[in-house]
Short mmCIF file of C-alpha atoms in Angstrom, two decimals:
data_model
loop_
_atom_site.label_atom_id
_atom_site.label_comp_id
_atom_site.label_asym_id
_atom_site.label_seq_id
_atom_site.Cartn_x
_atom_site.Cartn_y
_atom_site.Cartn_z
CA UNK A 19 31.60 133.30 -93.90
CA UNK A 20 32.14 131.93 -97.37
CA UNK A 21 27.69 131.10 -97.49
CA UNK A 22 27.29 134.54 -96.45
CA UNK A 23 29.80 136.09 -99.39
CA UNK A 24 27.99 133.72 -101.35
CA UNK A 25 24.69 135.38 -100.33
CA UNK A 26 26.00 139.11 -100.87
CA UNK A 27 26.96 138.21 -104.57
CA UNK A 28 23.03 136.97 -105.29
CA UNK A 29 21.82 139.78 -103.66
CA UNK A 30 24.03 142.14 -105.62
CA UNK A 31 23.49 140.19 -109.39
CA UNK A 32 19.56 139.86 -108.75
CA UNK A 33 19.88 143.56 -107.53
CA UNK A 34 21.78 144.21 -111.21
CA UNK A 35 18.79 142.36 -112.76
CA UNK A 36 16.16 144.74 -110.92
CA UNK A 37 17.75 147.90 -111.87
CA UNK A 38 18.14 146.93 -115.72
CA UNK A 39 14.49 145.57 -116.24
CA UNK A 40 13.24 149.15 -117.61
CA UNK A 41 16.55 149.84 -119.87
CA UNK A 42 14.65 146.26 -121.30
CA UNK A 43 11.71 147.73 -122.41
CA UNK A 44 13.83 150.21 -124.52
CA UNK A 45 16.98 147.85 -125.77
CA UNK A 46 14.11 144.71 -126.93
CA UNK A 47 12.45 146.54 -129.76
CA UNK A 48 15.84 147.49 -130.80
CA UNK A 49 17.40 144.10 -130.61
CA UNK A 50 14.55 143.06 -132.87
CA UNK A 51 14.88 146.23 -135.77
CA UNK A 52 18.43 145.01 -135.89
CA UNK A 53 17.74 141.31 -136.77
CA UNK A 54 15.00 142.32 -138.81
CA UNK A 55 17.39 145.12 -140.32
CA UNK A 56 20.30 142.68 -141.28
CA UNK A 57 18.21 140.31 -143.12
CA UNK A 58 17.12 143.19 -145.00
CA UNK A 59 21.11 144.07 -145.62
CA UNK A 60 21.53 140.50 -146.74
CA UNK A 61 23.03 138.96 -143.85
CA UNK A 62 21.99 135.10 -142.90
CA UNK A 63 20.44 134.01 -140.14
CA UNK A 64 23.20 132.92 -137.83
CA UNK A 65 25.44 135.65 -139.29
CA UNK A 66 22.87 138.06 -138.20
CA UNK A 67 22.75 136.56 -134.44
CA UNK A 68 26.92 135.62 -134.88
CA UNK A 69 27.85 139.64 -135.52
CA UNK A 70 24.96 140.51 -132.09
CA UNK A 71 27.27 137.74 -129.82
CA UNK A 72 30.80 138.45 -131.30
CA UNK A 73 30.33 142.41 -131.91
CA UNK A 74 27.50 143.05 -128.92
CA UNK A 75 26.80 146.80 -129.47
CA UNK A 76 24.06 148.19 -131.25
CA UNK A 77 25.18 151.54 -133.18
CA UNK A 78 27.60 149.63 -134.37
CA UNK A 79 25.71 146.83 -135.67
CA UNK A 80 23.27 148.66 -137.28
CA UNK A 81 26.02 150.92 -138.91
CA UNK A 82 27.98 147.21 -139.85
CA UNK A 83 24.90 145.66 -141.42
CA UNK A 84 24.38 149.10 -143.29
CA UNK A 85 28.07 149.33 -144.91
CA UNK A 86 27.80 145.49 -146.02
CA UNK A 87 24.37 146.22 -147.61
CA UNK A 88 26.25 148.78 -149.53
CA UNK A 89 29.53 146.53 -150.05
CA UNK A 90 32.00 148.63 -148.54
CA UNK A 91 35.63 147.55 -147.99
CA UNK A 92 36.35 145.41 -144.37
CA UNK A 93 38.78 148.13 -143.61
CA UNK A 94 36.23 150.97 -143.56
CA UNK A 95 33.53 148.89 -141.80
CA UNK A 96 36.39 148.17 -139.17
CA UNK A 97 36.79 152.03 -138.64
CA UNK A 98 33.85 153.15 -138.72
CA UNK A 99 33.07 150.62 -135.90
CA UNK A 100 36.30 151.92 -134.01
CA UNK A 101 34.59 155.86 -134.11
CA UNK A 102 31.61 154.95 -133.21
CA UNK A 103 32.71 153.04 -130.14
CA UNK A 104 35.15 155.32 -128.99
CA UNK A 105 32.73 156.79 -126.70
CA UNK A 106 32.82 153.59 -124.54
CA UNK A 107 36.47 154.64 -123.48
CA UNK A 108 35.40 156.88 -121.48
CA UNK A 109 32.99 154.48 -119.71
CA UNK A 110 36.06 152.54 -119.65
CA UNK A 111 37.92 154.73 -117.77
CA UNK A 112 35.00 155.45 -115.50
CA UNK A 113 35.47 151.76 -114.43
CA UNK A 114 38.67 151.52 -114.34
CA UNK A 115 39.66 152.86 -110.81
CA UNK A 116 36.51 150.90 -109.51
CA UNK A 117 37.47 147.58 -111.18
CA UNK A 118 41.46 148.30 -110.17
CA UNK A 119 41.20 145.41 -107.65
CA UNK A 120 39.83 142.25 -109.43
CA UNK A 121 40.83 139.52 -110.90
CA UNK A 122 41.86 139.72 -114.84
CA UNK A 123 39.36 137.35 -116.20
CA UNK A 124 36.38 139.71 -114.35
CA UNK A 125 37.83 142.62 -115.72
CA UNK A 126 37.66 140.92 -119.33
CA UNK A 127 34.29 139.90 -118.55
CA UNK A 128 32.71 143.18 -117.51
CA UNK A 129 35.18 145.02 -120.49
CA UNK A 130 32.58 142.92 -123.28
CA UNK A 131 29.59 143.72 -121.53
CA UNK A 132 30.45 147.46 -121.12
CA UNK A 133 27.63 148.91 -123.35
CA UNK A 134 26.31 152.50 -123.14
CA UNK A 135 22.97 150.72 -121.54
CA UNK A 136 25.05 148.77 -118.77
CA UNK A 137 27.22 151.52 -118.12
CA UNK A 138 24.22 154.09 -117.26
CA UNK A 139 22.59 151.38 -115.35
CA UNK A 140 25.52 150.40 -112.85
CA UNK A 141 27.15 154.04 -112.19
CA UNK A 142 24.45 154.78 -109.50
CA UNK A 143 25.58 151.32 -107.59
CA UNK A 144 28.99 153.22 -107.99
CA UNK A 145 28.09 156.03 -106.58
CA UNK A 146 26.20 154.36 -103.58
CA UNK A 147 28.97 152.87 -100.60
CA UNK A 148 29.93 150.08 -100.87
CA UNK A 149 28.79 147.08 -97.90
CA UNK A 150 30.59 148.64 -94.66
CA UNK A 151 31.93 144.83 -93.94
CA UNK A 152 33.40 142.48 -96.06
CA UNK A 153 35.03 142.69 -99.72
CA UNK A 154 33.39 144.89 -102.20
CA UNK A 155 31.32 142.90 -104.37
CA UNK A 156 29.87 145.54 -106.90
CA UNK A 157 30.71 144.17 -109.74
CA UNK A 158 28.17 141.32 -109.14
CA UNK A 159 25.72 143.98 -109.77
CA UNK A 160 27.25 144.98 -112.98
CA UNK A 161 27.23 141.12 -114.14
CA UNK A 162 23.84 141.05 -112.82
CA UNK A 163 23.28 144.38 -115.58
CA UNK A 164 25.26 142.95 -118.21
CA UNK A 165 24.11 139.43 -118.55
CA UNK A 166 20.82 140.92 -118.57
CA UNK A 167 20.83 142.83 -121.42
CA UNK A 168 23.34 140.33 -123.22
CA UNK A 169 20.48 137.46 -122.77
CA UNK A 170 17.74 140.40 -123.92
CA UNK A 171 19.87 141.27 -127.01
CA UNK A 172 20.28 137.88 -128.05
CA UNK A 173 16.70 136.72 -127.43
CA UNK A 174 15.32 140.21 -129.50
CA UNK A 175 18.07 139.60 -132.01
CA UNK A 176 16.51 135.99 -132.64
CA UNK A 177 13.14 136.86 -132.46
CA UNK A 178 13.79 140.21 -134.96
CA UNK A 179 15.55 137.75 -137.53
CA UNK A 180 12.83 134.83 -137.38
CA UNK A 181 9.59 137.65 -138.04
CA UNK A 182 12.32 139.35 -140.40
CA UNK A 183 9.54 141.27 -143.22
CA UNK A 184 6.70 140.41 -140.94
CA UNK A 185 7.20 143.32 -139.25
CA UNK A 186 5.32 146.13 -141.20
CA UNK A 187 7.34 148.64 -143.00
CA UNK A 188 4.60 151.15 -142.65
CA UNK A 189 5.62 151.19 -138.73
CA UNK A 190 9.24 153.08 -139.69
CA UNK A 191 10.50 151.13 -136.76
CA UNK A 192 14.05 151.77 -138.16
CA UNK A 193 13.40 155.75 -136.92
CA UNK A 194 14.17 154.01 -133.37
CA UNK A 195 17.58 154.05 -134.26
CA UNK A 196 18.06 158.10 -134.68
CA UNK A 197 15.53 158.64 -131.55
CA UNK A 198 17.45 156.67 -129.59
CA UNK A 199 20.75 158.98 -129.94
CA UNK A 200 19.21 161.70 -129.98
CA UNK A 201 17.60 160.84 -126.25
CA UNK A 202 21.25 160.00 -125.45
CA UNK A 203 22.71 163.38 -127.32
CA UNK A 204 20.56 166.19 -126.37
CA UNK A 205 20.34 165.52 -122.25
CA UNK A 206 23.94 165.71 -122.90
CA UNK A 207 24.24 169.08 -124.21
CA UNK A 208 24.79 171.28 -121.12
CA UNK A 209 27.90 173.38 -122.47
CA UNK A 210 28.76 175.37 -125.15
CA UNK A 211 31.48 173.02 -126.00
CA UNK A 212 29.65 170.35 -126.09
CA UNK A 213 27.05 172.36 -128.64
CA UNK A 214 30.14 173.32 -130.66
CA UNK A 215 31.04 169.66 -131.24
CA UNK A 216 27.34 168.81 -132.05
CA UNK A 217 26.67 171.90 -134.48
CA UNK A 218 30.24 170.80 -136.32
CA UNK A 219 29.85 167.65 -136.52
CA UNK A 220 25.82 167.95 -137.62
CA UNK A 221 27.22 170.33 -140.64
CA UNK A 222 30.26 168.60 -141.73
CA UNK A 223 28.26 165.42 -141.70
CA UNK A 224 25.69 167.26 -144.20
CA UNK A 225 28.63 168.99 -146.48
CA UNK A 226 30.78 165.06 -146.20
CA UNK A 227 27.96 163.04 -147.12
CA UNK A 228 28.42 162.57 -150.44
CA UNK A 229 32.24 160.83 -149.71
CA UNK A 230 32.50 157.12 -150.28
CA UNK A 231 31.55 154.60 -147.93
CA UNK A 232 29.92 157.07 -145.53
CA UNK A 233 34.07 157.91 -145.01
CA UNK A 234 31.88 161.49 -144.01
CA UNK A 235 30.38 160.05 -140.75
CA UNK A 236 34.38 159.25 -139.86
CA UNK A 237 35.05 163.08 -140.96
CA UNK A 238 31.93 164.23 -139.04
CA UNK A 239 32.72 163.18 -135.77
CA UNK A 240 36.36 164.43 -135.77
CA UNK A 241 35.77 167.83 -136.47
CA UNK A 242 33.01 167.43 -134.02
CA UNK A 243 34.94 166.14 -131.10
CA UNK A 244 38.37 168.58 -132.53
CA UNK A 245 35.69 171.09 -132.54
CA UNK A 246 34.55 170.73 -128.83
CA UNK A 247 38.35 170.20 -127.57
CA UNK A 248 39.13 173.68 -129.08
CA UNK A 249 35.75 175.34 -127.67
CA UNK A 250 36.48 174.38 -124.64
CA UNK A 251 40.22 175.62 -124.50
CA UNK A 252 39.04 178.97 -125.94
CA UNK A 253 36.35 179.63 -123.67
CA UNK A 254 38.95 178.24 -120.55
CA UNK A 255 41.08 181.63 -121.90
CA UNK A 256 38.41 183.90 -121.55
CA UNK B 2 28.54 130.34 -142.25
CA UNK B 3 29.87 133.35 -144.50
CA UNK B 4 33.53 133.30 -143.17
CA UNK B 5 34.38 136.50 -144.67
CA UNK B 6 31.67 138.08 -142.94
CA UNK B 7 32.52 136.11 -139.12
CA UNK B 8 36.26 137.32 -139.68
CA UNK B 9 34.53 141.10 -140.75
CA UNK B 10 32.44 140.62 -137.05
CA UNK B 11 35.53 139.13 -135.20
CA UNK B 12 37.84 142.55 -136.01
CA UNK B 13 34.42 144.90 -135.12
CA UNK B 14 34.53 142.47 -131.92
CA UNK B 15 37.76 142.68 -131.29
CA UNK B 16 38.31 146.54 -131.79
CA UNK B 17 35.01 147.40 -129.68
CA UNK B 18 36.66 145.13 -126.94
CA UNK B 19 39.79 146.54 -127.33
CA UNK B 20 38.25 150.06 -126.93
CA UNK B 21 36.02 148.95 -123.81
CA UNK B 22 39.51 147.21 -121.90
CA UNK B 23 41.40 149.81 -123.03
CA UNK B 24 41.39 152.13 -119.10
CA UNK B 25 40.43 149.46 -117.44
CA UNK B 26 43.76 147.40 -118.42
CA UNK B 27 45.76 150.56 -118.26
CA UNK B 28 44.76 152.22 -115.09
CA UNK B 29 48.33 151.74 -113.06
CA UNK B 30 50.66 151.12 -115.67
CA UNK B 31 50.39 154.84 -117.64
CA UNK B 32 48.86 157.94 -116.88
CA UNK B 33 46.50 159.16 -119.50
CA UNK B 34 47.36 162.13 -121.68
CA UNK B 35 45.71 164.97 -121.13
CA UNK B 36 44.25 165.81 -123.96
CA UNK B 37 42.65 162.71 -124.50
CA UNK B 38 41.04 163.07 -121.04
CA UNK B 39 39.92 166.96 -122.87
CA UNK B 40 38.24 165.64 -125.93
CA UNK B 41 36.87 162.16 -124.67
CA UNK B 42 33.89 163.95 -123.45
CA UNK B 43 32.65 165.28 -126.68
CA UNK B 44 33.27 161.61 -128.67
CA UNK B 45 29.76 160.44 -127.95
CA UNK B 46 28.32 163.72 -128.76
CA UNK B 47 29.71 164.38 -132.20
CA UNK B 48 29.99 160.66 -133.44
CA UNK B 49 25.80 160.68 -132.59
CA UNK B 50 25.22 163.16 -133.64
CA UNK B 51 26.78 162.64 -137.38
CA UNK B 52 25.06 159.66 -137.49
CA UNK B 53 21.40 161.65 -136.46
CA UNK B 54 21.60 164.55 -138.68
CA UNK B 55 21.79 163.17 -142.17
CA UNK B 56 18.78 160.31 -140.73
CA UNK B 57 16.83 163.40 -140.32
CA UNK B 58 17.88 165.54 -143.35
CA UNK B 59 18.92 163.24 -145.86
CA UNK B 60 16.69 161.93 -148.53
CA UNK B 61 19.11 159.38 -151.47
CA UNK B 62 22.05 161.90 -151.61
CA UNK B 63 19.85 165.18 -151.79
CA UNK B 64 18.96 167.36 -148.28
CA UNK B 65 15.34 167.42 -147.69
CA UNK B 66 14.80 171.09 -146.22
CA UNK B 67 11.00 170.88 -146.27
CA UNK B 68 7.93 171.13 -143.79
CA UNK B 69 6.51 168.06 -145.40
CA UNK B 70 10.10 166.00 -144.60
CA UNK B 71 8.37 164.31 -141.43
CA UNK B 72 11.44 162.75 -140.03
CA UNK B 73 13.25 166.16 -139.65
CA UNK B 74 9.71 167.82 -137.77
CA UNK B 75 9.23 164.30 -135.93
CA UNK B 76 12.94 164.44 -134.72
CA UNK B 77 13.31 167.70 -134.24
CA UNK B 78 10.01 167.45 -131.68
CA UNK B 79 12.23 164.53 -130.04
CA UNK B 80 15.06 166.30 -129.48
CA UNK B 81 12.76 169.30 -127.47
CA UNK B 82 11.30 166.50 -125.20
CA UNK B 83 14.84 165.24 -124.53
CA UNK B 84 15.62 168.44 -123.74
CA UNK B 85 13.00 169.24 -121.22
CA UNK B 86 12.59 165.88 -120.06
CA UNK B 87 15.68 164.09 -119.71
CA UNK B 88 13.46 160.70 -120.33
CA UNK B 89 14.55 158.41 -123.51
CA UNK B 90 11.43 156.58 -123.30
CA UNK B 91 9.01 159.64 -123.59
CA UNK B 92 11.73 161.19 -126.58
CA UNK B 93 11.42 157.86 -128.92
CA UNK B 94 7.79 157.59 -128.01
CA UNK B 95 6.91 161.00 -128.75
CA UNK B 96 9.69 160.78 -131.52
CA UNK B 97 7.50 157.47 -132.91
CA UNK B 98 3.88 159.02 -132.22
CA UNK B 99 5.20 162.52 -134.18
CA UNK B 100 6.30 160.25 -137.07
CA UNK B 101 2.88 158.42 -137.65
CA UNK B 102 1.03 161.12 -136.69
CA UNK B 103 2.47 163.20 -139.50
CA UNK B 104 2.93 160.78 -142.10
CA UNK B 105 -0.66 160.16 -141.55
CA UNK B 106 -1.24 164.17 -142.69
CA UNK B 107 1.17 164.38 -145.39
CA UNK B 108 1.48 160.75 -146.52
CA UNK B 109 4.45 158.36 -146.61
CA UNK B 110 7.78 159.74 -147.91
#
């Protein structure tokens, strides 16, 4: 019993390690732009590959390395990081009723690893049932997911800070970094609500900009989301 | 080590963790308010896409409204293969390929 559990968990981690192999092709050039990207804000070396271990998501780090570059205060890099991860509470409590049954340390574990790539990449294991026999072991797959692109992020991370300037400028690799969202944005716009809180929060971040310590990206994205809220309760009326 | 800077990356850490428990400690002990369940959906949505638009528009502090600005026309193609496609790796290589392509016409900004 206990070598076949034992069996069941590999399957489900290499199975993990399967599905996230593509999302690699995509998250490695980025782990590189951002270790190449922090030197360039004036990070070290193992302060670069410290913030990709202890912080481990990539908006944010790019958007971290930025605000130091420009010296702003702790307390603004600090929430700017906390609005431009709020998004992952709702992956968060995607999970939740999934991950209701295990143990606290697993929950911890999977809670770090919860990135926008990982949580894309497990929901269809959600969605399929679960083993007909035995205990569910689906979140094997999601460690399986999440190691993954931890390792990946880490290597790239390494590998962007060592070749640092040798990568050339002409390339505009950094443009990765607005592609990327917007390939995450637009799919994402099926509802006029959801265009409400874009178009808001695409003008206010224009007509903010100038604030201090890009305080207007803050600004930005809470009219955007305040805008959506009240589109969406207007057009319920109707 | 710049200490400053590891106890700058262990609050980001922290608060991003925080954020990531924050359902799946809570699910069971308090229901979620309902209007945070209304306006979770649009948080990735508008915090993206303040961070896109002034990539794509802003030049320094001044907007760039111009044919010749070839990350706006390079993004703006992106975002019309997101749309039809769905596929992030054909919208940042097309996104990539538009970018060269034009700064190979109009030269580097």
């Amino acid at each position: 019993m206990t070598t076949e559990i034992s069996t069941r968990r590999r399957r489900e981690f290499l199975g993990g390690v399967r599905a996230v192999l593509p999302i690699l092709l995509g998250v490695a050039p980025f782990g590189m732009i951002y270790g190449a990207l922090a030197r360039d804000a004036g990070l070290g070396p193992a302060e670069a590959q410290a913030m990709s271990s202890i912080v481990f998501a990539g908006s944010a780090q790019f958007l971290i390395a930025g605000l130091i570059k420009i010296n702003a205060p702790a307390f603004i890099i600090v929430a700017s990081v906390v609005v431009i991860n709020l998004r992952h509470a709702l992956y968060s409590a995607s999970m939740a009723p999934r991950l209701s049954g295990l143990r606290w340390p697993v929950k911890i574990l999977i809670a770090y690893l919860l990135t926008d790539e990982a949580y894309a990449t497990v929901i269809p294991r959600y969605r399929e049932r679960a083993d007909p026999v035995g205990p569910d072991l689906r979140h094997w797959h999601f460690l399986g997911v999440g190691v993954s692109l931890w390792l990946c992020w880490q290597a790239t991370t390494a590998l962007g800070v060592f070749l640092g300037s040798a990568i050339p400028a002409a390339w505009q690799l950094d443009f990765t970094l607005p592609l990327t969202f917007i390939a995450i944005v637009v799919p994402g716009i099926r509802n006029r609500p959801a265009l409400a809180a874009a178009v808001v929060a695409g003008v206010v971040s224009i007509l903010a900009f100038g604030l201090e310590f890009k305080l207007g990206l803050i600004v930005a994205a809470i009219a955007g989301i305040v805008a959506g809220g009240l589109a969406e309760r207007v057009l319920a009326r109707e | 080590m710049d200490l400053n800077q590891l106890l700058l990356f262990a609050l980001a850490g922290l608060a991003t963790f925080l954020i990531r428990l924050s359902f799946i400690a809570l699910l069971g002990r308090m229901a979620v308010p309902v209007w945070v369940r209304r306006i979770l959906p649009y948080v990735p949505t508008a915090a993206l896409t303040a961070i896109i638009v002034p990539e794509l528009l802003m030049r320094g502090d001044v907007v760039f409204l111009s044919l010749s600005n070839t990350r706006l026309i390079a993004g703006l193609l992106a975002c019309g293969v997101a749309w039809r496609t769905k596929n992030a790796f054909l919208t940042i290589g097309a996104g990539m390929v538009a970018l060269w392509v034009l700064t190979a016409v109009v030269g580097r900004e």
